[in-house]
GROMACS .gro file of C-alpha atoms in nm:
model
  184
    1UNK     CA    1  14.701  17.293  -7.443
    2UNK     CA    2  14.843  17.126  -7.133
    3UNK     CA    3  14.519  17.100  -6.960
    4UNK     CA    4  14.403  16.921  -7.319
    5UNK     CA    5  14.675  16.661  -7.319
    6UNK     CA    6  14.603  16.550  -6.925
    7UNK     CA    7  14.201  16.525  -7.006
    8UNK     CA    8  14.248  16.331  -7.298
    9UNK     CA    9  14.501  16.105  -7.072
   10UNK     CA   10  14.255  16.095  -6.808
   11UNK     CA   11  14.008  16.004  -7.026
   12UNK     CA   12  14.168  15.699  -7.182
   13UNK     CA   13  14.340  15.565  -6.864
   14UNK     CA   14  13.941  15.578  -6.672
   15UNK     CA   15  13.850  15.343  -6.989
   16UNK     CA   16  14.142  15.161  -6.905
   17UNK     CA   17  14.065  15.097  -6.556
   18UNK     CA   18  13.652  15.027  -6.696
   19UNK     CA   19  13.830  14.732  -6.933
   20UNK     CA   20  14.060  14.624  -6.650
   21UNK     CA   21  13.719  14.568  -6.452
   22UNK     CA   22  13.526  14.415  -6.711
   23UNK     CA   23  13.855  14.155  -6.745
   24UNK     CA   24  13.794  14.098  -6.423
   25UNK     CA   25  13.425  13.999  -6.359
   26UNK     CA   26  13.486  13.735  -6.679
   27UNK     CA   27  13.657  13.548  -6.435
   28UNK     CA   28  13.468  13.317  -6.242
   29UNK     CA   29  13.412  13.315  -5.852
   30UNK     CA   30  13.215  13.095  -5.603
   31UNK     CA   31  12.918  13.228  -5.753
   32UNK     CA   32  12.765  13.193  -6.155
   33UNK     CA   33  12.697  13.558  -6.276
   34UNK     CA   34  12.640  13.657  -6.614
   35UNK     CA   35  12.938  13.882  -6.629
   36UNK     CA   36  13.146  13.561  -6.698
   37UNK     CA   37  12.979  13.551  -7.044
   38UNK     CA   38  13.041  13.878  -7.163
   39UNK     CA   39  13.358  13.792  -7.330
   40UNK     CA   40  13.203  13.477  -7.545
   41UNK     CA   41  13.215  13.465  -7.901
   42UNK     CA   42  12.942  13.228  -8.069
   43UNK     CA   43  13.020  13.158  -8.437
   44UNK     CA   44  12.637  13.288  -8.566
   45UNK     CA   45  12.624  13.202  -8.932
   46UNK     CA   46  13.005  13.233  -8.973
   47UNK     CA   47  13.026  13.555  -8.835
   48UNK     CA   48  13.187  13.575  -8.439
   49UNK     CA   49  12.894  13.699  -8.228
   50UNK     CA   50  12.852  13.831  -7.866
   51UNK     CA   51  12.674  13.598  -7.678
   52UNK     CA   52  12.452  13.880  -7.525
   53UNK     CA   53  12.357  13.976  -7.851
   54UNK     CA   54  12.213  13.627  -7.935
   55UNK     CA   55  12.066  13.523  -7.632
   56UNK     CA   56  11.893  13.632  -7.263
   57UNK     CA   57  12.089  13.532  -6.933
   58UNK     CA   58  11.948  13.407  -6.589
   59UNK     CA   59  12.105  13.338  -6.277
   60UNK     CA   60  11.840  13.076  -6.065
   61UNK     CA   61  12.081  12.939  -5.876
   62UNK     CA   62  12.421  13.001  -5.708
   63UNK     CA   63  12.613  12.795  -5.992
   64UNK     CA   64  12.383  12.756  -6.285
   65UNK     CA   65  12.310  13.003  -6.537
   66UNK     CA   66  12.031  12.928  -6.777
   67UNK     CA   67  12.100  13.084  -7.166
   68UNK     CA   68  11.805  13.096  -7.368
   69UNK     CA   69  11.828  13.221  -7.739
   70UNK     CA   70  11.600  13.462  -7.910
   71UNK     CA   71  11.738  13.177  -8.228
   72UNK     CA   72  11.657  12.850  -8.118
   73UNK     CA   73  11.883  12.760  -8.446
   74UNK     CA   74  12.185  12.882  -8.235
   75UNK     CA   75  12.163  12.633  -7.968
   76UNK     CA   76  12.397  12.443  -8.088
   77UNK     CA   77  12.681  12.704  -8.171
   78UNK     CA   78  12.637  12.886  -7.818
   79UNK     CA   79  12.644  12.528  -7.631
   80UNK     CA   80  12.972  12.510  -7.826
   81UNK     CA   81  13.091  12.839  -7.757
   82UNK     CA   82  13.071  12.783  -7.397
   83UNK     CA   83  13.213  12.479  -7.406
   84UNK     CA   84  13.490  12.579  -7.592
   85UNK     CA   85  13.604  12.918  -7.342
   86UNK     CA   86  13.901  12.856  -7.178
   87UNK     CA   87  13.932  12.923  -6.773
   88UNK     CA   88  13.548  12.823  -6.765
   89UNK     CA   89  13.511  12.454  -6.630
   90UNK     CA   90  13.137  12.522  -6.762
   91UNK     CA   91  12.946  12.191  -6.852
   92UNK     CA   92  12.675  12.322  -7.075
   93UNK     CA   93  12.334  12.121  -7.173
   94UNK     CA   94  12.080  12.173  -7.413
   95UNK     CA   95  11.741  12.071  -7.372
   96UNK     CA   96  11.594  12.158  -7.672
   97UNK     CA   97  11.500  12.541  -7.583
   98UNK     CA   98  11.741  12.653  -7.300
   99UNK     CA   99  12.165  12.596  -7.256
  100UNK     CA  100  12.171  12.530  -6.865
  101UNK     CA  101  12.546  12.603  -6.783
  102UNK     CA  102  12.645  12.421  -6.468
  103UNK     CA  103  12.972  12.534  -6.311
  104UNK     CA  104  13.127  12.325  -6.108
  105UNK     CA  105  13.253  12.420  -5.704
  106UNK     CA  106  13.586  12.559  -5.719
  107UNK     CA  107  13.918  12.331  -5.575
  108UNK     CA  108  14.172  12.536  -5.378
  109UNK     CA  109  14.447  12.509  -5.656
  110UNK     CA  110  14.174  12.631  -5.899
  111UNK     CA  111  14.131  12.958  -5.722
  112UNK     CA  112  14.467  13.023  -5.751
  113UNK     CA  113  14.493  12.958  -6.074
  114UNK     CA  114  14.235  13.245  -6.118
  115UNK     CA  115  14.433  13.445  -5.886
  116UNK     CA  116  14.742  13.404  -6.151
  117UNK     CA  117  14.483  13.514  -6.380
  118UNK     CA  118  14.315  13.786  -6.264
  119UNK     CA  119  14.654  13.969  -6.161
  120UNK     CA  120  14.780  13.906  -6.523
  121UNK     CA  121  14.480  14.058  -6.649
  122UNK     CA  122  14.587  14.355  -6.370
  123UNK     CA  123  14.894  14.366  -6.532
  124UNK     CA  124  14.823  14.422  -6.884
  125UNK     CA  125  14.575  14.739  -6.759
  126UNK     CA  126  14.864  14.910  -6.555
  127UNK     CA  127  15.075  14.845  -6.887
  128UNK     CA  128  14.815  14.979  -7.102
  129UNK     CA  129  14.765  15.312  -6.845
  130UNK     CA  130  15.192  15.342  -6.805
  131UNK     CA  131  15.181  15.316  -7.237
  132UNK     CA  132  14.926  15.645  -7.200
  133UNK     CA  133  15.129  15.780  -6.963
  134UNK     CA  134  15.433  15.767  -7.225
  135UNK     CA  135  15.237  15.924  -7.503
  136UNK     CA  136  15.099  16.227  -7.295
  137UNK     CA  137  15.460  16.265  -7.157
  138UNK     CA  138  15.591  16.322  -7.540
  139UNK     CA  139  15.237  16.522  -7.587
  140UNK     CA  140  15.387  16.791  -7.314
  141UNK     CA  141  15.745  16.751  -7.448
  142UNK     CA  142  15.613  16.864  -7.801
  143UNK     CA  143  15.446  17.166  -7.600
  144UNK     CA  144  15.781  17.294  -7.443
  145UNK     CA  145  15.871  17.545  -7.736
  146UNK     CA  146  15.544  17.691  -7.696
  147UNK     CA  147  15.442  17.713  -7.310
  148UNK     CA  148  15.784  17.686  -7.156
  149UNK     CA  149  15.951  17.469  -6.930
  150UNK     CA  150  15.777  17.551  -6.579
  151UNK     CA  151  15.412  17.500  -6.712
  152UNK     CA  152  15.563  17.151  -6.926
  153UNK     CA  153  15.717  17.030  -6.542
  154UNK     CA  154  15.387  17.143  -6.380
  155UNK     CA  155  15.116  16.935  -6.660
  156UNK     CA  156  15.404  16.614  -6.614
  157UNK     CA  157  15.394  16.621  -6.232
  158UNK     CA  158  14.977  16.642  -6.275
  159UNK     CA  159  15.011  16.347  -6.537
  160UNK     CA  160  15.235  16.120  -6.271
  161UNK     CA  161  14.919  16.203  -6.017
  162UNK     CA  162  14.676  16.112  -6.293
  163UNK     CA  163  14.885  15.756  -6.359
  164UNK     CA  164  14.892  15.683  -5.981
  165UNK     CA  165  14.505  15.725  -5.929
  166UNK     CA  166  14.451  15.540  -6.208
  167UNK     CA  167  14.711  15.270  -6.128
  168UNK     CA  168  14.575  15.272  -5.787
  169UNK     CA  169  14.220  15.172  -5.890
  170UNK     CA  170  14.321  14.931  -6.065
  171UNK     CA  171  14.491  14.781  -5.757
  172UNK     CA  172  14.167  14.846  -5.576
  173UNK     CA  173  13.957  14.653  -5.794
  174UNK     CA  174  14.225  14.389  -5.820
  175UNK     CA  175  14.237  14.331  -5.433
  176UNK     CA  176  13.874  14.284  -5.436
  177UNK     CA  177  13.887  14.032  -5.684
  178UNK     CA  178  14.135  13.838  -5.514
  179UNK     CA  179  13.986  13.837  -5.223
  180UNK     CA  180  13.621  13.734  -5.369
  181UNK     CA  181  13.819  13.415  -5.544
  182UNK     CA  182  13.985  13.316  -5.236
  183UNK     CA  183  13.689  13.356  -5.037
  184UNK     CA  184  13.544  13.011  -4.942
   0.00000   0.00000   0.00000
């Protein structure tokens, strides 16, 4: 029962950390990369729509990324959609067939302001691991009437070991981040 409640924690905090990277390569760096557009919504017919799902990504060059839809109809709504993303800076244009998405060179006081970002984004995934935490740590207090109080302080000090790896590779990842948007 113990051993239950930590894999199912372990489980959900390593999906945590797998979001908490995700976050992470949506924000941009020196370099275009078509991680940055994994997050983009295109309103396609109405309906909020992964821009993977509507269209193929290239990266030609170090700070353009060419978008080309398998709907030519949707050129319009995905130029708009990347327009429209926040913590971008994209300049998007349409010729016709293609989006070419131009970023432009990142300023010193914008890389900080991804820094800001990127460690809020950190942030939110050690909250969301610490809120597992909690819930197996009532999981094992349920189980004390039933396994006893030795096995209940054994599975919490195993769970506090879980929390730090997992907290810890979120750190990791951070750190690399940061150091990949500072980079010049």
């Amino acid at each position: 029962m113990i051993a239950d409640v930590l894999t199912d924690a372990g489980t959900r905090m390593g999906k945590a950390v797998d979001v908490a990277k995700e976050d992470f390569a949506t924000v941009r760096t020196g370099r275009a990369n078509p991680g940055m557009f994994q997050k983009i919504l295109v309103n396609y017919y109405g309906t909020p729509t992964p821009l993977e799902q509507l269209a193929s990504l290239q990266n030609n060059e170090a700070r353009t990324i060419i978008v080309t839809p398998y709907d030519k109809s949707a050129l319009k709504d995905i130029e708009q959609a990347i327009r429209d993303t926040p913590n971008l800076g994209a300049n998007p244009t349409n010729d016709g067939t293609i989006v070419r998405v131009t970023l432009p060179e990142l300023t010193a006081e914008r890389r900080k302001e991804y820094v800001k970002i990127v460690r809020n984004k950190g942030e939110d995934a050690k909250v969301s691991v610490r809120n597992i935490r909690r819930k197996a740590k009532d999981d094992l207090d349920a189980l004390k009437s039933e396994v006893g109080d030795d096995d209940v302080a054994r599975g919490e000090k195993e769970l506090e070991q879980l929390t730090k790896s997992h907290i810890d590779a979120i750190d990791d990842a951070l750190k690399r981040k940061e150091s990949e948007l500072l980079e010049i």
